Amino acid sequence: MSVRQISVFLENKPGQLNQLTEVLAENNIDMRALSLAETSEFGIVRLIVEDVYEATQVLKDAGFVSSLTKVVAVAIPDEAGGLNKILKVFTAMHINIEYMYAFLGGKEVKQAYMIFRVDDYKTASAALRSAGLKLLDQEDIADL
Amino acid sequence: MERYYQPEIECASREEIKKLQDERLVKQVRHVWDNVPYYRKKMEAKGLTPDDIQSAEDLYKLPFLSKKDLRESYPYGLVGVPLKDCVRIHSTSGTTGKRVMAFYTQHDIDLWEDCCARAITAAGGGDEDVVQVSYGYGLFTGGLGLHGGSHKAGCLTIPTSSGNTERQIMFIQDLNATILCCTPSYAAYLGESMREMGLSPEEIPLKAGIFGAEAWSEEMRHDIEKTLGIKAYDIYGLTELSGPGVAFECSAQNGMHINEDHFIAEIIDPKTGEVLPEGTQGELVFTSLDKEAFPLLRYRTRDICTLTREKCSCGRTHVKMCKPKGRTDDMLIIRGVNVFPSQIETVLLNNGYQANYQIVVDRVNNSDTLDVRVEMTPEMFTDNLGEITRRQRALVDGLKSMLGIKANVTLVAPKSITRSEGKAVRVIDKRKI
């Protein structure tokens, strides 16, 4: 079970991220989650959206370079020890995390969501599920 | 089947070519002596008269002409006939200084168009072909040169001129254009645009392209051939000598045949002016053999290249020049090292990037800096920051080993470097010296 994340190339200079959000706003695209990774010259914006196809089309038409990456999305209670529980599973399975980020919100209160980029999302998903954690797929993202 | 426009000349024996060159050179020198006082003074200064030139072997005795001479004699100083006998002028873009103006009689136009017709025919063009000329029409020789050549080769000619990419693509599609003539950077841009429109190479009716007027690398040729699904042929020329068609590529695609019935080519050492043996790299020098309005003797092109007389598989016997390594005026001297934009382009294409780049040279604390701005492409982008940085470092290493100096590489957003519909602005030199 996985979610498709959109990664977009941006130059690291004033106004670039705003250009991207402008395009998303114009096309009425709601972001569920956003994370930034950067060097001094360029950056990668990582987005989770409801309609991946629409968002990538819109970005392409606006001249952005983007790619899709499968990531694991996990729902956890927004309380102390929530993240710890997930990481324990990864440690036990020797799964390395390339990067991760969190987001809150959605209809359910007191619920947090974690996005993980790992080498092998299938093994990671299976391990998390057998540990009793709730995973999200693309449809769940739309329903949040 | 190799096609020729004038097989009796293009495939003549070396003896016949030599004989023709000797005869024409003697006449051309006499014409210049009689009608171009500017050059006559140069000859007199060396103690020469037309009688000293009996054959092509005597060519080395003649003084050189350079772009500086053309500027000094601007506009009429090198014109060899009364203006009433001239029918047209063309002019350079003036990017490297004052414009150079070239004059033509009807005879000059005819021989120039013949040269272009040879190029189009060598690219497979015939009366069943539709040639789209997307070079600029006007003072620039590209448009009208290939236009006239296309007529002579019997092709249906679409004079779209440059610009308006959507219209260019519409004509290619609607009229089934088979041969495209434009600058290589515009060909690459058209290819990119058509790919974005979802057109596969098979859906594009073009079969060949004739691309020139700016430096392009072998890798860029492969890219253009792949996206457009064509064979891409190089063409060479200078406004001063007539325009495109001084030399052109044949089916062998490994060098351009110089039209030796109209021009004698020499390679010289750019520092000493000494003539270099065949196969040695040096500056290309041309002598016109049959021009009336603007005859040029030993004109220094500033293009660095080599010549070869090795037998060509296409059957043509005229000497071949390699793709110029760069023009001496394109050459940048950075920290004392000679750098040609074409070398940088080669490294980019070898590393999977496209030829969308800009070179920015500056001087910081009395030391030159070289920054190569490269556009990110969908192929080279990944979600992995480390991988992008690794690829960037591979570019830096590749540039270092090609150029011998360190270059900084900046990855920039797609389409952020201005696209040219004529010639690409590749170099921004901010140094104030």
XYZ file of C-alpha atoms in Angstrom:
577
model
C 0.000 0.000 0.000
C 1.483 3.327 -0.986
C 0.775 6.925 -1.837
C 2.184 8.771 -4.828
C 4.173 11.845 -3.953
C 4.923 14.552 -6.514
C 8.476 15.927 -6.417
C 9.140 19.209 -8.193
C 12.459 20.832 -9.128
C 12.837 24.459 -8.042
C 15.692 26.906 -8.175
C 16.625 28.168 -4.743
C 15.834 31.827 -5.257
C 13.121 34.259 -4.204
C 9.702 33.738 -5.722
C 10.215 30.222 -7.051
C 8.081 28.415 -4.492
C 5.469 31.120 -4.843
C 5.322 30.471 -8.599
C 4.507 26.867 -7.834
C 1.823 27.676 -5.266
C 0.390 30.227 -7.705
C -0.118 27.503 -10.295
C -1.694 25.187 -7.717
C -3.954 27.961 -6.447
C -5.092 28.946 -9.929
C -6.057 25.358 -10.592
C -7.728 24.912 -7.246
C -5.415 22.140 -6.125
C -5.426 21.485 -2.406
C -2.204 20.229 -0.850
C -2.475 17.600 1.872
C 1.199 17.786 2.760
C 4.301 19.620 1.644
C 7.973 19.221 2.440
C 11.111 20.910 1.119
C 14.627 19.606 0.634
C 17.216 22.051 -0.539
C 20.822 22.772 -1.418
C 22.093 26.331 -1.704
C 21.223 26.389 -5.421
C 18.149 24.277 -5.922
C 15.511 22.415 -4.024
C 12.934 19.676 -4.319
C 9.364 20.322 -3.235
C 7.495 17.195 -2.222
C 3.730 17.273 -2.373
C 0.892 14.996 -1.427
C -2.327 15.889 -3.231
C -5.674 14.329 -3.843
C -5.603 14.085 -7.641
C -2.043 13.222 -8.648
C -2.774 13.091 -12.371
C -4.368 16.523 -12.479
C -1.623 18.116 -10.402
C 1.219 16.686 -12.526
C -0.521 17.817 -15.735
C -1.014 21.310 -14.413
C 2.625 21.510 -13.295
C 3.912 20.181 -16.604
C 1.844 22.713 -18.545
C 3.300 25.463 -16.382
C 6.807 24.308 -17.304
C 7.843 22.568 -14.082
C 9.905 19.389 -14.045
C 8.444 16.821 -11.690
C 8.530 13.129 -10.895
C 6.397 10.669 -8.945
C 7.675 8.641 -6.012
C 5.906 5.946 -4.040
C 5.907 6.728 -0.344
C 4.375 5.045 2.697
C 1.699 7.025 4.556
C 0.856 5.986 8.106
C -1.885 7.292 10.393
C -0.912 7.616 14.037
C -2.659 9.051 17.076
C -1.436 12.588 17.760
C 0.004 11.699 21.155
C 3.329 11.080 22.868
C 5.115 7.970 21.610
C 3.228 7.784 18.296
C 6.238 8.164 16.019
C 8.358 6.044 18.316
C 6.057 3.103 17.707
C 6.541 3.278 13.931
C 10.287 3.737 14.072
C 10.620 0.688 16.293
C 9.079 -1.374 13.517
C 11.579 0.022 11.008
C 14.491 -0.633 13.335
C 13.427 -4.211 13.920
C 13.186 -4.778 10.163
C 16.453 -2.883 9.384
C 14.576 -0.502 7.132
C 16.439 2.707 6.334
C 14.433 5.925 6.038
C 15.585 8.247 3.262
C 13.390 11.083 4.484
C 10.101 11.611 6.295
C 7.646 14.345 7.143
C 4.410 14.723 9.044
C 1.078 16.397 8.551
C -2.025 16.954 10.648
C -5.546 17.786 9.704
C -8.339 16.040 7.936
C -11.711 15.142 9.356
C -10.410 13.180 12.303
C -9.100 15.238 15.183
C -6.174 14.049 17.241
C -4.912 12.180 14.216
C -1.445 12.717 12.663
C -0.008 11.299 9.472
C 3.575 10.379 8.642
C 5.040 10.085 5.174
C 8.100 7.847 4.795
C 10.366 7.420 1.817
C 12.093 4.034 2.104
C 13.956 1.830 -0.373
C 11.412 -0.963 -0.329
C 7.938 0.367 0.359
C 6.372 -3.113 0.072
C 8.391 -4.646 2.911
C 7.894 -1.524 4.994
C 4.106 -1.514 4.442
C 3.793 -5.186 5.326
C 5.813 -4.743 8.512
C 3.795 -1.712 9.611
C 0.517 -3.442 8.906
C 1.438 -6.560 10.871
C 2.381 -4.243 13.753
C -1.251 -3.096 13.706
C -0.699 0.365 12.221
C -3.110 1.990 9.821
C -1.730 2.696 6.353
C -3.229 5.043 3.788
C -3.546 4.649 0.041
C -4.276 7.316 -2.573
C -8.033 7.016 -2.029
C -7.656 7.498 1.707
C -5.737 10.704 0.985
C -8.720 11.947 -1.022
C -11.087 11.092 1.822
C -9.120 12.805 4.565
C 21.387 6.255 -54.177
C 23.545 9.335 -53.759
C 22.073 12.346 -55.508
C 24.141 15.123 -57.061
C 23.098 18.510 -58.335
C 26.128 19.001 -60.592
C 27.833 15.585 -60.731
C 30.324 16.623 -63.425
C 31.783 19.191 -61.016
C 31.085 17.555 -57.666
C 32.707 14.284 -58.745
C 35.380 15.694 -61.118
C 38.875 14.223 -60.934
C 41.453 15.987 -58.779
C 43.341 16.974 -61.958
C 40.259 18.629 -63.403
C 39.570 20.486 -60.158
C 43.177 21.630 -59.924
C 43.137 22.869 -63.509
C 39.899 24.766 -62.959
C 41.207 26.299 -59.734
C 44.471 27.427 -61.346
C 42.682 29.088 -64.249
C 40.071 30.746 -62.091
C 42.559 31.929 -59.472
C 44.691 33.723 -62.066
C 41.577 35.468 -63.369
C 40.250 36.305 -59.920
C 43.571 37.833 -58.826
C 43.665 39.921 -62.001
C 40.072 41.047 -61.359
C 40.920 42.123 -57.800
C 44.113 43.896 -58.902
C 42.248 45.823 -61.550
C 39.145 46.680 -59.548
C 39.835 46.626 -55.806
C 42.414 49.314 -54.937
C 42.289 48.378 -51.246
C 43.698 44.900 -51.946
C 45.951 46.072 -54.746
C 47.757 48.272 -52.201
C 48.237 45.226 -49.980
C 49.775 43.339 -52.912
C 51.978 46.258 -53.864
C 53.189 46.503 -50.280
C 54.485 42.950 -50.662
C 55.961 43.734 -54.072
C 53.475 41.481 -55.860
C 51.797 41.841 -59.244
C 49.185 39.508 -60.756
C 51.982 37.885 -62.770
C 53.345 36.379 -59.551
C 50.247 34.217 -59.296
C 50.350 31.547 -61.985
C 48.603 28.708 -60.119
C 47.200 27.686 -56.740
C 50.782 26.891 -55.627
C 51.459 30.636 -55.630
C 48.529 31.385 -53.345
C 50.698 31.525 -50.207
C 52.394 34.666 -51.549
C 49.208 36.728 -51.346
C 48.415 38.878 -48.316
C 45.575 37.899 -45.996
C 42.287 39.669 -45.607
C 40.703 39.733 -42.177
C 37.453 40.929 -40.696
C 39.373 44.064 -39.727
C 39.989 44.806 -43.422
C 36.293 44.364 -44.126
C 35.459 46.840 -41.407
C 38.046 49.335 -42.554
C 36.777 49.210 -46.113
C 33.099 49.344 -45.091
C 30.896 49.565 -47.023
C 32.207 49.698 -50.604
C 35.986 49.324 -50.289
C 36.199 45.704 -51.436
C 33.495 45.807 -54.084
C 34.943 44.767 -57.451
C 32.254 45.978 -59.871
C 30.294 49.207 -60.368
C 27.259 49.303 -58.067
C 24.968 49.386 -61.101
C 26.033 45.781 -61.778
C 25.180 44.632 -58.245
C 21.722 43.246 -57.564
C 21.727 42.531 -53.840
C 23.459 42.973 -50.529
C 23.503 40.807 -47.433
C 24.941 41.617 -44.070
C 26.225 39.845 -40.989
C 24.370 40.230 -37.722
C 27.186 42.370 -36.367
C 27.372 40.381 -33.133
C 31.149 40.626 -33.009
C 31.387 44.283 -33.932
C 30.473 46.391 -36.921
C 28.323 44.773 -39.558
C 30.015 43.308 -42.605
C 28.254 43.927 -45.882
C 28.565 41.646 -48.881
C 27.588 42.509 -52.457
C 26.324 40.264 -55.239
C 25.895 40.446 -58.986
C 23.353 38.118 -60.590
C 26.262 35.810 -61.459
C 27.298 35.717 -57.781
C 23.747 34.915 -56.675
C 23.579 32.117 -59.240
C 26.769 30.426 -58.116
C 25.774 30.787 -54.467
C 22.380 29.231 -55.111
C 24.087 26.419 -57.023
C 26.160 25.707 -53.929
C 23.015 25.589 -51.771
C 21.283 23.375 -54.329
C 24.212 20.939 -54.070
C 23.694 20.830 -50.293
C 19.953 20.220 -50.582
C 20.437 17.548 -53.237
C 23.126 15.856 -51.106
C 20.594 15.712 -48.254
C 18.302 13.773 -50.593
C 16.271 16.696 -51.921
C 14.634 16.483 -55.326
C 11.532 17.627 -57.190
C 9.253 15.475 -55.036
C 10.480 17.143 -51.846
C 8.967 19.947 -49.793
C 11.637 22.139 -48.239
C 10.733 24.353 -45.302
C 13.193 27.219 -44.951
C 13.010 28.346 -41.339
C 16.147 30.439 -41.432
C 15.491 34.136 -41.135
C 14.806 35.872 -44.444
C 16.373 39.239 -44.915
C 19.893 40.555 -44.526
C 20.916 37.228 -42.993
C 22.098 34.897 -45.774
C 20.533 31.735 -44.310
C 16.966 32.274 -45.497
C 17.431 33.552 -49.038
C 20.440 31.283 -49.674
C 18.674 28.029 -48.943
C 15.523 29.421 -50.536
C 17.315 29.958 -53.857
C 19.074 26.611 -53.548
C 15.802 24.845 -52.909
C 14.311 26.384 -56.076
C 17.303 25.288 -58.126
C 17.103 21.772 -56.704
C 13.488 21.704 -57.918
C 11.916 21.376 -54.478
C 8.602 22.873 -53.430
C 9.788 25.637 -51.135
C 7.971 26.907 -48.043
C 9.478 30.275 -47.095
C 8.319 30.333 -43.464
C 11.381 32.295 -42.291
C 12.227 32.040 -38.590
C 9.985 32.325 -35.565
C 6.356 31.531 -34.805
C 6.976 27.953 -33.727
C 3.331 26.913 -33.839
C 3.037 27.974 -37.441
C 6.297 26.214 -38.316
C 4.946 22.960 -36.916
C 1.608 23.435 -38.639
C 3.311 23.808 -42.030
C 5.545 20.783 -41.457
C 2.490 18.703 -40.584
C -0.065 20.063 -43.054
C 2.206 20.309 -46.100
C 4.291 17.222 -45.313
C 7.584 19.061 -45.348
C 10.390 16.565 -45.933
C 13.445 18.774 -45.482
C 13.914 21.441 -42.816
C 16.518 24.211 -43.070
C 17.279 26.265 -39.944
C 19.836 26.778 -37.208
C 20.564 23.651 -35.141
C 19.372 25.345 -31.944
C 16.045 26.126 -33.580
C 15.795 22.561 -34.916
C 16.325 21.290 -31.371
C 13.673 23.685 -30.109
C 11.180 22.616 -32.788
C 11.896 18.970 -31.920
C 11.339 19.648 -28.243
C 8.077 21.482 -28.961
C 6.793 18.672 -31.180
C 7.649 16.084 -28.563
C 5.713 18.115 -25.994
C 2.751 18.143 -28.361
C 2.924 14.355 -28.207
C 4.247 13.860 -31.748
C 6.480 10.826 -32.129
C 9.337 10.930 -34.695
C 7.293 8.595 -36.926
C 4.449 11.094 -37.053
C 6.731 13.887 -38.285
C 6.984 13.859 -42.102
C 10.518 15.315 -42.173
C 13.272 13.029 -43.477
C 16.254 15.369 -43.436
C 17.435 18.678 -42.081
C 20.146 21.089 -43.182
C 21.425 22.965 -40.174
C 24.119 25.606 -39.929
C 25.027 29.201 -39.069
C 26.144 28.286 -35.568
C 28.410 25.763 -33.895
C 26.817 22.457 -32.906
C 28.226 19.219 -31.657
C 27.949 15.633 -32.856
C 25.881 14.841 -29.752
C 23.415 17.603 -30.597
C 23.118 16.070 -34.070
C 22.130 12.708 -32.550
C 19.565 14.394 -30.316
C 17.953 16.270 -33.199
C 17.980 13.168 -35.404
C 16.260 11.183 -32.678
C 13.506 13.655 -31.762
C 12.651 14.602 -35.345
C 13.299 11.172 -36.872
C 15.554 12.621 -39.586
C 19.117 12.687 -40.884
C 20.699 15.998 -39.887
C 23.221 17.518 -42.290
C 25.665 20.255 -41.526
C 26.175 23.219 -43.825
C 28.876 25.854 -43.632
C 29.293 29.329 -44.960
C 30.085 32.942 -44.295
C 28.243 36.019 -45.475
C 31.590 37.429 -46.642
C 32.025 34.519 -49.058
C 28.359 34.401 -50.197
C 26.521 32.630 -47.363
C 25.644 29.038 -46.541
C 26.836 26.438 -49.027
C 30.553 27.193 -49.058
C 30.721 23.615 -47.760
C 28.058 20.998 -47.097
C 27.690 17.529 -45.757
C 26.954 14.412 -47.810
C 25.487 11.038 -46.837
C 28.763 10.096 -45.121
C 28.042 12.778 -42.463
C 31.671 13.032 -41.473
C 32.802 16.378 -42.777
C 31.650 18.978 -45.281
C 32.718 19.070 -48.921
C 34.049 22.493 -49.801
C 32.843 23.674 -53.209
C 36.339 23.809 -54.642
C 35.271 25.088 -58.042
C 34.331 28.312 -56.249
C 36.665 28.439 -53.262
C 40.205 27.390 -52.391
C 40.632 26.441 -48.737
C 43.858 26.622 -46.753
C 44.643 25.903 -43.128
C 47.079 28.288 -41.498
C 48.703 28.740 -38.145
C 46.624 31.600 -36.689
C 49.691 33.042 -34.952
C 52.295 32.949 -37.745
C 50.066 32.832 -40.836
C 52.092 29.894 -42.120
C 50.230 27.342 -44.280
C 49.881 24.015 -42.448
C 49.943 20.554 -44.018
C 46.716 18.622 -44.678
C 45.183 17.103 -41.573
C 46.664 19.677 -39.204
C 44.317 21.794 -37.118
C 44.453 25.523 -37.728
C 42.545 28.537 -38.983
C 40.535 28.135 -42.146
C 41.299 30.602 -44.960
C 39.264 30.951 -48.134
C 39.956 32.440 -51.542
C 37.017 33.015 -53.832
C 37.581 31.916 -57.437
C 34.636 33.126 -59.411
C 33.098 36.112 -57.678
C 32.414 39.426 -59.349
C 31.014 41.840 -56.779
C 32.816 40.773 -53.628
C 35.938 38.781 -54.490
C 37.994 37.892 -51.429
C 41.555 36.604 -51.561
C 42.874 34.655 -48.572
C 40.113 35.650 -46.213
C 40.732 34.529 -42.652
C 37.552 32.954 -41.266
C 38.737 32.648 -37.629
C 37.233 29.146 -37.719
C 39.454 26.431 -36.318
C 39.302 23.155 -38.216
C 41.103 20.528 -40.296
C 40.889 19.519 -43.976
C 40.981 16.035 -45.453
C 41.246 14.753 -49.011
C 40.540 11.160 -48.066
C 38.266 9.439 -50.558
C 34.625 9.943 -49.574
C 32.040 7.169 -49.799
C 29.547 9.568 -51.433
C 31.620 9.812 -54.619
C 32.343 13.533 -54.326
C 35.962 14.494 -54.832
C 36.038 17.917 -53.233
C 38.096 18.379 -50.078
C 36.272 17.988 -46.767
C 36.485 20.231 -43.728
C 35.632 18.992 -40.265
C 32.996 20.714 -38.190
C 34.744 23.877 -36.964
C 36.003 23.379 -33.421
C 34.842 26.890 -32.768
C 35.369 30.336 -34.115
C 38.333 32.216 -32.758
C 35.847 34.919 -31.691
C 33.633 32.385 -29.883
C 36.699 31.226 -28.062
C 36.853 32.382 -24.479
C 40.111 32.744 -22.681
C 39.431 31.843 -19.074
C 42.300 31.829 -16.619
C 44.574 31.699 -19.651
C 42.919 28.580 -21.070
C 41.148 28.508 -24.431
C 37.542 27.413 -23.990
C 35.057 26.802 -26.818
C 31.317 26.661 -26.055
C 31.124 23.546 -28.263
C 33.338 21.667 -25.787
C 30.954 22.499 -22.964
C 28.006 21.381 -25.053
C 29.677 18.030 -25.718
C 30.125 17.393 -21.985
C 26.487 18.284 -21.260
C 25.109 15.981 -23.916
C 27.468 13.168 -22.896
C 26.108 13.450 -19.371
C 22.469 13.181 -20.379
C 21.557 16.849 -20.279
C 20.251 18.778 -23.275
C 22.000 21.570 -25.108
C 20.036 24.211 -23.224
C 22.778 26.052 -21.448
C 24.405 29.387 -20.920
C 27.990 30.173 -20.058
C 28.545 33.044 -17.662
C 32.084 34.327 -17.305
C 32.956 36.870 -14.679
C 35.982 38.178 -12.863
C 35.955 38.093 -9.090
C 38.992 39.314 -7.128
C 41.083 39.351 -10.314
C 40.333 35.726 -11.051
C 38.050 34.497 -13.834
C 34.994 32.485 -12.904
C 33.162 30.150 -15.236
C 29.580 29.252 -14.478
C 27.650 26.900 -16.709
C 23.903 27.228 -16.260
C 22.134 24.049 -17.311
C 18.418 23.480 -17.516
C 16.977 20.600 -15.531
C 15.165 18.079 -17.736
C 12.520 15.473 -16.847
C 15.094 12.765 -17.710
C 17.700 14.105 -15.304
C 15.361 14.937 -12.448
C 14.828 12.564 -9.564
C 13.296 12.872 -6.125
C 16.688 12.023 -4.657
C 18.652 15.136 -3.729
C 21.871 13.159 -3.342
C 21.524 11.707 -6.829
C 20.961 15.127 -8.410
C 24.036 16.427 -6.617
C 26.045 13.395 -7.799
C 25.012 14.054 -11.404
C 25.892 17.697 -10.996
C 29.319 16.721 -9.681
C 29.791 14.352 -12.628
C 29.204 17.365 -14.901
C 31.748 19.438 -13.016
C 34.278 16.593 -13.337
C 33.492 16.138 -17.028
C 33.978 19.853 -17.680
C 37.202 19.865 -15.706
C 38.681 17.042 -17.762
C 37.456 18.514 -21.075
C 38.501 22.117 -20.431
C 41.349 21.740 -18.011
C 39.846 24.333 -15.677
C 37.183 24.180 -13.027
C 33.685 25.269 -13.951
C 30.784 25.766 -11.601
C 27.535 24.134 -12.680
C 24.195 25.685 -11.765
C 21.044 23.708 -12.386
C 18.233 26.015 -13.419
C 14.527 25.634 -14.056
C 13.379 24.274 -17.415
C 12.944 26.913 -20.132
C 14.509 29.582 -17.925
C 17.293 30.154 -20.448
C 16.050 32.323 -23.282
C 15.373 30.317 -26.410
C 16.605 31.652 -29.673
C 14.648 31.478 -32.818
C 17.739 32.572 -34.668
C 21.108 32.212 -33.062
C 21.548 31.122 -29.476
C 23.134 33.478 -26.986
C 25.426 31.010 -25.295
C 27.932 33.238 -23.648
C 27.573 36.093 -21.203
C 30.940 37.621 -20.477
C 30.647 40.041 -17.573
C 34.367 40.666 -17.263
C 35.366 44.280 -17.494
C 38.924 44.339 -18.667
